[in-house]
mmCIF file of C-alpha atoms in Angstrom:
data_model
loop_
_atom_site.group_PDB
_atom_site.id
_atom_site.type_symbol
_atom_site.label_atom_id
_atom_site.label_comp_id
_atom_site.label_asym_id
_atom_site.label_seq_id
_atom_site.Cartn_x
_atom_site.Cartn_y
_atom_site.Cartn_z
ATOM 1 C CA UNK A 251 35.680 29.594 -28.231
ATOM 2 C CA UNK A 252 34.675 32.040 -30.977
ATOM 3 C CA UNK A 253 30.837 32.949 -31.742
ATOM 4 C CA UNK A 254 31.444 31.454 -35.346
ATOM 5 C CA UNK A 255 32.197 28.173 -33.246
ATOM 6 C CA UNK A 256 29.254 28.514 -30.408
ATOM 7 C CA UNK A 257 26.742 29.214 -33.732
ATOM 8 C CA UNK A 258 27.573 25.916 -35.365
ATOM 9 C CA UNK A 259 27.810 24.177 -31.922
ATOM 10 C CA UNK A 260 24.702 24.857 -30.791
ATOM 11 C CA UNK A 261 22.747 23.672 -33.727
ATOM 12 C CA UNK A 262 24.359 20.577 -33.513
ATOM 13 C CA UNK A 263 23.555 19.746 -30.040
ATOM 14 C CA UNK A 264 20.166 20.606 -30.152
ATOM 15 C CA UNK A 265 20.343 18.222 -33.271
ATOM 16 C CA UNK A 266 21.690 15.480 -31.567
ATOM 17 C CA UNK A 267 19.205 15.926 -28.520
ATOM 18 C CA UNK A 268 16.781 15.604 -31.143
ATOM 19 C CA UNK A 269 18.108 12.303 -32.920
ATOM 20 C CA UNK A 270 18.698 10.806 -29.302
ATOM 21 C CA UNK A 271 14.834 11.235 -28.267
ATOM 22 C CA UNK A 272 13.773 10.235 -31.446
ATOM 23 C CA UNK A 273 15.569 6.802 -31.054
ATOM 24 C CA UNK A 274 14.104 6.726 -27.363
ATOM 25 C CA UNK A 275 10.641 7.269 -28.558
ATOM 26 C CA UNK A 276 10.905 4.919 -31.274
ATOM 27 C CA UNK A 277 12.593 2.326 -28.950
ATOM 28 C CA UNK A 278 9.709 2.760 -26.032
ATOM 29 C CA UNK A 279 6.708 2.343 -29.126
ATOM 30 C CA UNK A 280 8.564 -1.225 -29.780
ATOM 31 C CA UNK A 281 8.791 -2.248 -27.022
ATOM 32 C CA UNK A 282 5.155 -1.123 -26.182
ATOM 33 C CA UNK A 283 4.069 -3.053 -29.288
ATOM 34 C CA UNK A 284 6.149 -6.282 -28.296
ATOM 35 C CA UNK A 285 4.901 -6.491 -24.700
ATOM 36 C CA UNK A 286 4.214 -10.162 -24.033
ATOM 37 C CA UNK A 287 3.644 -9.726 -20.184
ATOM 38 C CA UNK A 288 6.484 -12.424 -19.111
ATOM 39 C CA UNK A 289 8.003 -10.457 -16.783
ATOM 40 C CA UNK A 290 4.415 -10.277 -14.758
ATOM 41 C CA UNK A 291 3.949 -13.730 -15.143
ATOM 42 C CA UNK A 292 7.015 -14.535 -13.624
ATOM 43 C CA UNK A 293 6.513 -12.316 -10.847
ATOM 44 C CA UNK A 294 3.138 -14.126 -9.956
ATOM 45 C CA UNK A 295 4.117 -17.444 -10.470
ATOM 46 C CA UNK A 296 7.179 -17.486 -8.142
ATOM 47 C CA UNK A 297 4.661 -15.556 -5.772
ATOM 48 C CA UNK A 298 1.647 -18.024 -5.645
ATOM 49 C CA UNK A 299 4.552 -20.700 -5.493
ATOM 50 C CA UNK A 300 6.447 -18.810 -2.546
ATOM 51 C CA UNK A 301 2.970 -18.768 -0.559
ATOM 52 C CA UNK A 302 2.118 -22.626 -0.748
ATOM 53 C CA UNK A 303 5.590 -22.940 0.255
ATOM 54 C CA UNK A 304 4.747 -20.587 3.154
ATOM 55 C CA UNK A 305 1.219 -22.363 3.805
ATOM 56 C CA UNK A 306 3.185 -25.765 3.945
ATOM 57 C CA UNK A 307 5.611 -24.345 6.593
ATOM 58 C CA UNK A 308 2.547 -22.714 8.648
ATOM 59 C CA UNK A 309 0.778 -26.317 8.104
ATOM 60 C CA UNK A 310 3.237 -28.290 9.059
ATOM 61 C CA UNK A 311 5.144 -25.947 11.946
ATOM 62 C CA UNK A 312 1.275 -25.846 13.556
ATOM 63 C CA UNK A 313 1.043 -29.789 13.765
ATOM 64 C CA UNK A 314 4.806 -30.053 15.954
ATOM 65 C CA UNK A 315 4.084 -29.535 19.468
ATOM 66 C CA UNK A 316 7.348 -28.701 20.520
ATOM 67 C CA UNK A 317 8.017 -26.507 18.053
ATOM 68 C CA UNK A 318 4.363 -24.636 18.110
ATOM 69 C CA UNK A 319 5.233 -24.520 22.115
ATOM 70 C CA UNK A 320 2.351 -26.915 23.565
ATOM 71 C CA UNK A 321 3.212 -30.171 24.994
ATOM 72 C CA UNK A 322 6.795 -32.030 25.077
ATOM 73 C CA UNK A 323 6.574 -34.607 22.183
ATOM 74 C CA UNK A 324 6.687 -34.342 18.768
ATOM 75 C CA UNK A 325 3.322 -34.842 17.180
ATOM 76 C CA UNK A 326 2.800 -37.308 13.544
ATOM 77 C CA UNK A 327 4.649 -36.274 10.151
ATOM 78 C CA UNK A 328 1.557 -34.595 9.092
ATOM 79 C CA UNK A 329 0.204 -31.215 8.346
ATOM 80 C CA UNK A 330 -2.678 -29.161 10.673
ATOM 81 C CA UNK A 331 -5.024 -29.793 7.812
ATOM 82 C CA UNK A 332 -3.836 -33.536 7.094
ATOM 83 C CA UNK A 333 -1.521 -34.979 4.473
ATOM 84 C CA UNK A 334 0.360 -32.928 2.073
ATOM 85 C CA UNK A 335 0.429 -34.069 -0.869
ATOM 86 C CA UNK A 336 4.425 -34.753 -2.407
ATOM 87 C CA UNK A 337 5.893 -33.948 0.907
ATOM 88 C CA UNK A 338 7.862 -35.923 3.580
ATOM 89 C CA UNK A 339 8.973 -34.200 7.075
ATOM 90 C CA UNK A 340 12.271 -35.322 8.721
ATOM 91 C CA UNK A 341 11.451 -34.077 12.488
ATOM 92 C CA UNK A 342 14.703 -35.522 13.650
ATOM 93 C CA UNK A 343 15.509 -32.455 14.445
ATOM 94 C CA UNK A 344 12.528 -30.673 15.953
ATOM 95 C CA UNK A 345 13.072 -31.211 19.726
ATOM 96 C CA UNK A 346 15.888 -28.476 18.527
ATOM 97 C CA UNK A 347 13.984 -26.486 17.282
ATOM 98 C CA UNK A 348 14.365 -27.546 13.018
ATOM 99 C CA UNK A 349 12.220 -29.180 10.270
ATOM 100 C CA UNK A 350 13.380 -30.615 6.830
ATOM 101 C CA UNK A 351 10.632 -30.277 4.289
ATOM 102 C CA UNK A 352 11.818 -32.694 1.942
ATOM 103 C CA UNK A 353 9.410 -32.665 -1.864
ATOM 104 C CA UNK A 354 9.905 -36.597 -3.352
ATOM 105 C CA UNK A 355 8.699 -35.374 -7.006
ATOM 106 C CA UNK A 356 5.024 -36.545 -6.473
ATOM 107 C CA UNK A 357 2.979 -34.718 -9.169
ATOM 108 C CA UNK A 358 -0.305 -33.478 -7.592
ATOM 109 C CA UNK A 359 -2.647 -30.766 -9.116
ATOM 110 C CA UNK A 360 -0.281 -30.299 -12.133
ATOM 111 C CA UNK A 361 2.755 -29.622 -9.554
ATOM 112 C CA UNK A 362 5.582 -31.462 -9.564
ATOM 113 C CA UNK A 363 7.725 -30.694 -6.321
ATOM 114 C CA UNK A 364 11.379 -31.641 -5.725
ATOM 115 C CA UNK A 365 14.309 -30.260 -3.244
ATOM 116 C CA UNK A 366 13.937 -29.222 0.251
ATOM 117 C CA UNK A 367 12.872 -26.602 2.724
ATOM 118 C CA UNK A 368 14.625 -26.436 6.106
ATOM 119 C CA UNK A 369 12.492 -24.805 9.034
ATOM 120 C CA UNK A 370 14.279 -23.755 12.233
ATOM 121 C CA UNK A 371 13.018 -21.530 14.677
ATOM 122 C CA UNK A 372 15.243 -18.547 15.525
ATOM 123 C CA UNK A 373 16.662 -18.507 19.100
ATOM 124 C CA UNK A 374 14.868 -21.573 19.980
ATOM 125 C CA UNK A 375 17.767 -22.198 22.658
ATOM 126 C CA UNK A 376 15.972 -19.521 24.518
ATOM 127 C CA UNK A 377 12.564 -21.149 24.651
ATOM 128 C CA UNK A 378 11.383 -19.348 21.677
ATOM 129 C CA UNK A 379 8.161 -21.433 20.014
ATOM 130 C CA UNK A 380 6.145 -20.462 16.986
ATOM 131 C CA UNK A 381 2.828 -19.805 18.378
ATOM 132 C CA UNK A 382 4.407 -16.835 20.673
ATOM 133 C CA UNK A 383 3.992 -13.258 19.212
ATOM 134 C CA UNK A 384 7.200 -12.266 18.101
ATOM 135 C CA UNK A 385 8.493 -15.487 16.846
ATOM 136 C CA UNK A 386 10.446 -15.949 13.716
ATOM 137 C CA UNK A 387 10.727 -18.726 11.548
ATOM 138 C CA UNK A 388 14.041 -19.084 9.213
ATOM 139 C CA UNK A 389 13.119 -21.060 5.571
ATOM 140 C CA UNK A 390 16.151 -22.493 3.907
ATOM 141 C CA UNK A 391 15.198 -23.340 0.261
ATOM 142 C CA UNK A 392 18.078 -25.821 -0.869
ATOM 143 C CA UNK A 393 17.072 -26.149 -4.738
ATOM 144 C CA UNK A 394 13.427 -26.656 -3.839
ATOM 145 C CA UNK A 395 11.767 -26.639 -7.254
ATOM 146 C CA UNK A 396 7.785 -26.773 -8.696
ATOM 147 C CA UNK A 397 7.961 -27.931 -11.976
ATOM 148 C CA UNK A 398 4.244 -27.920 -14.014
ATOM 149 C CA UNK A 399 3.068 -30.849 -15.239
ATOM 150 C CA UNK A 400 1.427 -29.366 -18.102
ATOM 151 C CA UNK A 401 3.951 -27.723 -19.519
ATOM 152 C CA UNK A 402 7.371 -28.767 -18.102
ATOM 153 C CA UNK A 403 8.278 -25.023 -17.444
ATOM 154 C CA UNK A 404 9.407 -24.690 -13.363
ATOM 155 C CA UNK A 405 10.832 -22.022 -10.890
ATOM 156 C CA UNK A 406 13.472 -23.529 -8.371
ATOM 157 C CA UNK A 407 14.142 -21.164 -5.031
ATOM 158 C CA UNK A 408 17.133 -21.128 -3.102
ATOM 159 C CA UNK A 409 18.396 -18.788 -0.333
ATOM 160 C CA UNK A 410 16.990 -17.805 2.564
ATOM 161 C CA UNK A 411 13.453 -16.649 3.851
ATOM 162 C CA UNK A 412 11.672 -15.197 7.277
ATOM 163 C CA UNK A 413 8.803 -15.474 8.625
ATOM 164 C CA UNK A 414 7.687 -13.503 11.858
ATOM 165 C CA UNK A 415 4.870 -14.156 14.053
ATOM 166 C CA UNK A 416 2.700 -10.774 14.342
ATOM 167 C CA UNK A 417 -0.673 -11.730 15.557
ATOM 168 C CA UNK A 418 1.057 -15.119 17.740
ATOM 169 C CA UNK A 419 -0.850 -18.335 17.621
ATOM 170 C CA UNK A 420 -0.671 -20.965 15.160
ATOM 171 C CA UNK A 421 -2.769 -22.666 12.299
ATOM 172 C CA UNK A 422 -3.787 -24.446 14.795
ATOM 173 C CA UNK A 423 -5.090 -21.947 17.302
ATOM 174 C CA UNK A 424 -6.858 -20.864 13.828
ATOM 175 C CA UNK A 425 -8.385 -23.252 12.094
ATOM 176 C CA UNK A 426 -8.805 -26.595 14.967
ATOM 177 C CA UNK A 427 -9.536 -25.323 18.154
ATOM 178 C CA UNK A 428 -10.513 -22.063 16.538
ATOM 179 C CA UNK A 429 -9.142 -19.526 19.822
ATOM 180 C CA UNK A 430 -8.456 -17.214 16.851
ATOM 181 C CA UNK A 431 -10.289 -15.405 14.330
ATOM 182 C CA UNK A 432 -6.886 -14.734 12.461
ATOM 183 C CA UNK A 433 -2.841 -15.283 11.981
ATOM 184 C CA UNK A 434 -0.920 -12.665 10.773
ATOM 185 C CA UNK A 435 2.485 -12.653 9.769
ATOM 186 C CA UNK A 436 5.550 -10.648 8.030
ATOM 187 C CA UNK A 437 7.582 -12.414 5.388
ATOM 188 C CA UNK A 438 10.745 -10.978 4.167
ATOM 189 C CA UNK A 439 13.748 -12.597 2.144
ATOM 190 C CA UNK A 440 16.407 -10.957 0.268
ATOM 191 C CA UNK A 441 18.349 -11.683 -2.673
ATOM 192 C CA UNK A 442 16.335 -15.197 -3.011
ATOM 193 C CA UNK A 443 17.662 -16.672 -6.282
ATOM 194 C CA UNK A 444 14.977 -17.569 -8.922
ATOM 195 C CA UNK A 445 15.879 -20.214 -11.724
ATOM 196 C CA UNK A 446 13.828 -20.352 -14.350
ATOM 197 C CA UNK A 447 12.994 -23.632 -16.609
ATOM 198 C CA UNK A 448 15.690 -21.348 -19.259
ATOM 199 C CA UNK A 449 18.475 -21.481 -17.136
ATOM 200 C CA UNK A 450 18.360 -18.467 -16.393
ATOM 201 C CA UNK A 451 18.244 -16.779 -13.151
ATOM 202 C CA UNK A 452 16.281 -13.785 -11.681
ATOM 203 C CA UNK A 453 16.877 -12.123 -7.827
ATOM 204 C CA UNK A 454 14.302 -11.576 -5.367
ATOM 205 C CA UNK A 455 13.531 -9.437 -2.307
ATOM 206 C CA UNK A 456 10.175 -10.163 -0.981
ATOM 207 C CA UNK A 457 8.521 -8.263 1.357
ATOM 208 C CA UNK A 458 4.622 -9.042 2.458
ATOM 209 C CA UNK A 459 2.270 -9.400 5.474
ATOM 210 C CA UNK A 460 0.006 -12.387 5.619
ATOM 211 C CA UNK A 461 -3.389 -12.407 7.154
ATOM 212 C CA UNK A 462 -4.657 -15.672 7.675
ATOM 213 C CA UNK A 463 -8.475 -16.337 8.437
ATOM 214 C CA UNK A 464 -11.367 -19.075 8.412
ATOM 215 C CA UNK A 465 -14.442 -17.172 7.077
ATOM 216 C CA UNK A 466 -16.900 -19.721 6.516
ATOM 217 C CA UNK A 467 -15.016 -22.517 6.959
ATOM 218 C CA UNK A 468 -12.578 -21.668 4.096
ATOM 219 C CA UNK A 469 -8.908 -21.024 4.588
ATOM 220 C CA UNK A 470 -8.361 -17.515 3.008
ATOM 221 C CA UNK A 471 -5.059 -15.603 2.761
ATOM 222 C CA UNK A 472 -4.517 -11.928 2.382
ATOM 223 C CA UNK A 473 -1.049 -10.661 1.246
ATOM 224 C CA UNK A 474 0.350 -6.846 1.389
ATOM 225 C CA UNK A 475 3.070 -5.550 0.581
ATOM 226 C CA UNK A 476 5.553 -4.013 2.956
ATOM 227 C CA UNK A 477 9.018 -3.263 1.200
ATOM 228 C CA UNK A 478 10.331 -0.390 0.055
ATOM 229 C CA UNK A 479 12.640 0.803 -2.631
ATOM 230 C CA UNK A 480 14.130 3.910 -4.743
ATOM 231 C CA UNK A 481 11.169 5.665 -2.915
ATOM 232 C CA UNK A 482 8.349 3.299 -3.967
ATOM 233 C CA UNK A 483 6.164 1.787 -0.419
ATOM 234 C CA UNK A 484 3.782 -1.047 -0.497
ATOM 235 C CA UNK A 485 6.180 -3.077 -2.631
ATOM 236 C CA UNK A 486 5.649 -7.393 -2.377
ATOM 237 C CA UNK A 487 9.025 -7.802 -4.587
ATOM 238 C CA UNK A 488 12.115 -5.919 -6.149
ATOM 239 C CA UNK A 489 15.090 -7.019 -7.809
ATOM 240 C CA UNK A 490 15.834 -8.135 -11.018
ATOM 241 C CA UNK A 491 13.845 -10.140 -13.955
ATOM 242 C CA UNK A 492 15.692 -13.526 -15.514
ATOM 243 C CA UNK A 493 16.947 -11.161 -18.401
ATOM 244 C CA UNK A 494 18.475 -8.345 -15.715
ATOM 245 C CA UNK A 495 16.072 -5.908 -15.712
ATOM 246 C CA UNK A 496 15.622 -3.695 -12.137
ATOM 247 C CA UNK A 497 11.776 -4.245 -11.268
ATOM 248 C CA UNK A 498 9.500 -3.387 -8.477
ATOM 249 C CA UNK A 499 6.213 -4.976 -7.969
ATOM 250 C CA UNK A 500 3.936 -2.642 -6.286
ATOM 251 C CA UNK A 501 0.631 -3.757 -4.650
ATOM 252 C CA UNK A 502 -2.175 -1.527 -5.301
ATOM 253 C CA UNK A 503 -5.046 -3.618 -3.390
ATOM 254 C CA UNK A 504 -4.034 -6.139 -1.231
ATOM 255 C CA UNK A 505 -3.952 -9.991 -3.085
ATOM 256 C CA UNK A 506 -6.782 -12.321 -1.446
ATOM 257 C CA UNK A 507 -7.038 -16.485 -2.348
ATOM 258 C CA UNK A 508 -8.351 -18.987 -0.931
ATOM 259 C CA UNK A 509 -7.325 -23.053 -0.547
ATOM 260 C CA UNK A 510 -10.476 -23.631 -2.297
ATOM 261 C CA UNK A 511 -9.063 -22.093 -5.556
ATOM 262 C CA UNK A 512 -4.985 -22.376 -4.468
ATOM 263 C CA UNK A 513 -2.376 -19.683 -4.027
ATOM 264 C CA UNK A 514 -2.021 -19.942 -7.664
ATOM 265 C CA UNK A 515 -5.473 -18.523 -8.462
ATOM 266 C CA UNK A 516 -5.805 -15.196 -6.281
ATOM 267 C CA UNK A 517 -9.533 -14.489 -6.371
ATOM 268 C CA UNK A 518 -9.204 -10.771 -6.073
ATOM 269 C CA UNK A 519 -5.931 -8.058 -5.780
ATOM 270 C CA UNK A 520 -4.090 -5.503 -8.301
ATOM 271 C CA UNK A 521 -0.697 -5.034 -8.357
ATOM 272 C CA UNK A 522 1.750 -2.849 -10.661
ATOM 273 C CA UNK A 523 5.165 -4.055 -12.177
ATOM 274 C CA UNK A 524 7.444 -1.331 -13.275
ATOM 275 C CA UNK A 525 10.529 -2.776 -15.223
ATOM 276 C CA UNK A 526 13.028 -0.118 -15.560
ATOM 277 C CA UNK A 527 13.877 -0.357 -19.169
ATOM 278 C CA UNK A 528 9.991 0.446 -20.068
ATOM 279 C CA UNK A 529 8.756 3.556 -20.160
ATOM 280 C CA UNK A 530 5.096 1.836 -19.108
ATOM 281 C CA UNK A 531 3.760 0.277 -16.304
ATOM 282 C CA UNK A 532 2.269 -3.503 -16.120
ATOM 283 C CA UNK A 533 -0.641 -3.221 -14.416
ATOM 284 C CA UNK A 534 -2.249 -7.262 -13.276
ATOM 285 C CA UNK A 535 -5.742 -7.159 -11.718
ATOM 286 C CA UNK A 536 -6.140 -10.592 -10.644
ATOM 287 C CA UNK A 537 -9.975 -12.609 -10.157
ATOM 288 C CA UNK A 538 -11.677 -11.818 -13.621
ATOM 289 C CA UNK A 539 -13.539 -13.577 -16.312
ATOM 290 C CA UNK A 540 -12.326 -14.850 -19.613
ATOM 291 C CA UNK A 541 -13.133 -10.984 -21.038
ATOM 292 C CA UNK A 542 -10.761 -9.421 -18.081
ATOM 293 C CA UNK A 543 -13.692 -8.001 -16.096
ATOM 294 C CA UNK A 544 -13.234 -8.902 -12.403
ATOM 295 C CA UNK A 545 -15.612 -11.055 -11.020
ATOM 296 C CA UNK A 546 -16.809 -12.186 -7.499
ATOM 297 C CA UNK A 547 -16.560 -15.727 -6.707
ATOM 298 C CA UNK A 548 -18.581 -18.390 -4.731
ATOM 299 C CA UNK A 549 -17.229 -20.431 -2.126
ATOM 300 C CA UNK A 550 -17.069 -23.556 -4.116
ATOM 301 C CA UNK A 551 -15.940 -21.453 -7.426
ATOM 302 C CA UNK A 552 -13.192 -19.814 -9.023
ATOM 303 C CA UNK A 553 -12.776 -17.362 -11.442
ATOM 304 C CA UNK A 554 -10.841 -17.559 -14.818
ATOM 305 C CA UNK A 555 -7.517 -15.717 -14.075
ATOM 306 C CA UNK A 556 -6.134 -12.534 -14.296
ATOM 307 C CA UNK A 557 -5.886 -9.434 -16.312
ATOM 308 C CA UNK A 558 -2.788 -7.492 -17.449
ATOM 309 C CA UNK A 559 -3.180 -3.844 -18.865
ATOM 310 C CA UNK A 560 -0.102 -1.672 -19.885
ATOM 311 C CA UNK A 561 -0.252 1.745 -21.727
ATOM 312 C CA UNK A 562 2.234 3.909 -23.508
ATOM 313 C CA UNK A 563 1.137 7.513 -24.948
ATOM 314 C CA UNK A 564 -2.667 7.482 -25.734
ATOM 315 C CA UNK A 565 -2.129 3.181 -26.536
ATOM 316 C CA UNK A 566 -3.158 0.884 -24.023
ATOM 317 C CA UNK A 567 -3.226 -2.901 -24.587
ATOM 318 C CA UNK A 568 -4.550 -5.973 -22.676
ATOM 319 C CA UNK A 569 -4.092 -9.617 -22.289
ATOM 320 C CA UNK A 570 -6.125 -11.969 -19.974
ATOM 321 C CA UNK A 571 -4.078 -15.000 -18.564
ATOM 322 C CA UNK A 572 -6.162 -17.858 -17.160
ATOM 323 C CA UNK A 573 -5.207 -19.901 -13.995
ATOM 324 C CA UNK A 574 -3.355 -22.864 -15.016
#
């Protein structure tokens, strides 16, 4: 190439650099400016939903006896801590080891609950039982869906989910015959499928430890995060949003409730969502007041909701989403 050629060439490139990070910048501002937090609430509505789910399991798992591994017959269709509300348990099959959750569409506390969750415990052939350290519990969601009341919008799970027994013991150990001051467990599912009220469909892989204890006579849950991906630790979820974005959702301090406020109304915990296609980060800091200023909470209150915060350059913008 001649150096008349390399002195018009090079110009033009640098131009064109120029142009291209021009239409980046200006494409990161508007998308800055049109934020509307969705993909955040998404992300912590099909958590607080995948937990009762979880606390149902635990609930009901702890009230079998010869699944929890004490005695030889199969205990009333109940829960540890009584009735739940919606549900129906088909223990057919639990002197082998497997539960059907089954949801009848009940609406209770502005939750509508439909489809089913099958329990099994893994390697139960072997004399595996849930309250031994080291068990694991498979969860089967087949179109198990929580539709709001309110509002009609819902999240239906199906796929697959575990649950392994860390600490051993069971909610019953726990919270009857208290022989335990906590439970503590290791959730993990991958590629769950997440349908939205849209249609549309995002994928999950969620990755948490559970710590449950009885301070005070009130059933409070801790959740971590333990996954990792594209060199990001401490992550609770990863995959990709209803419209296809990759996203990771890292916790920064672990995500505490209570069943005195519900899974859906975490009384303290922060957590960052990083969508790829946004050159900002969605920061959620969860148990504030109506101004977004976290707050600390009684045992018989709960606080308003939550607090998203995002910033792009020297802009940063809020929004404060209340429990519904």
């Amino acid at each position: 190439m001649s150096m008349k050629s390399n002195y018009f060439t090079l110009p033009l490139a640098i131009a064109l650099v120029a142009v291209f990070s021009l239409v980046s910048c200006n494409k990161d501002k508007k998308a800055f400016r049109n934020e509307d937090g969705s993909s955040t609430v998404d992300n912590r509505t099909c958590q607080s939903e995948n937990d009762a789910a979880v606390s149902d399991v635990n609930d009901v798992v702890g009230n079998q006896n010869t699944m929890r591994g004490k005695g030889t017959e199969v205990s009333g269709t109940t829960g540890v801590m009584g009735n739940i509300c919606g549900l129906t348990i088909d223990t057919t099959g639990a002197k082998t080891g497997t539960l059907r959750l089954n949801y009848n569409g009940t609406t209770c506390n502005n939750r509508t609950r439909t489809g089913t969750i099958v329990v099994s415990i893994v390697d139960y052939s072997t004399g595996k039982r849930w309250r031994t350290q080291g068990a694991i519990l498979k969860l089967e969601y087949q179109s198990y869906k929580i539709t709001r009341a309110s509002d009609s919008k819902s999240v239906q799970f199906d796929g697959v989910q575990y649950i392994t027994n860390e600490s051993g013991g069971t909610w019953w150990e726990l919270f009857i015959i208290k022989t335990q001051t906590e439970l503590r467990h290791a959730i993990s599912g991958s590629d769950l499928k997440v349908t939205f009220e849209d249609g549309k469909t995002a994928t999950y892989n969620i990755n948490r430890r559970v710590t449950y204890s009885f301070p005070n006579n009130i059933v409070t849950v801790k959740a971590e995060g333990t996954g990792s991906n594209n060199g990001l630790s401490n992550l609770e979820n990863y995959g990709t949003t209803r419209d296809g974005d990759a996203f990771t959702s890292q916790v920064k301090t672990p995500i505490i409730w209570n069943l005195t406020c519900g899974a859906g109304a975490p009384i303290q915990g922060e957590v960052d969502l990083a969508v790829a296609s946004k050159a900002f980060v969605l920061n959620c800091l969860f148990g504030t007041d109506k101004e977004g200023n976290p707050v600390t909470v009684g045992s018989n209150s709960c606080p308003y909701g939550w607090r998203l915060k995002w910033s792009y350059k020297n802009d940063t913008k809020t929004k404060v989403y209340g429990y519904n």
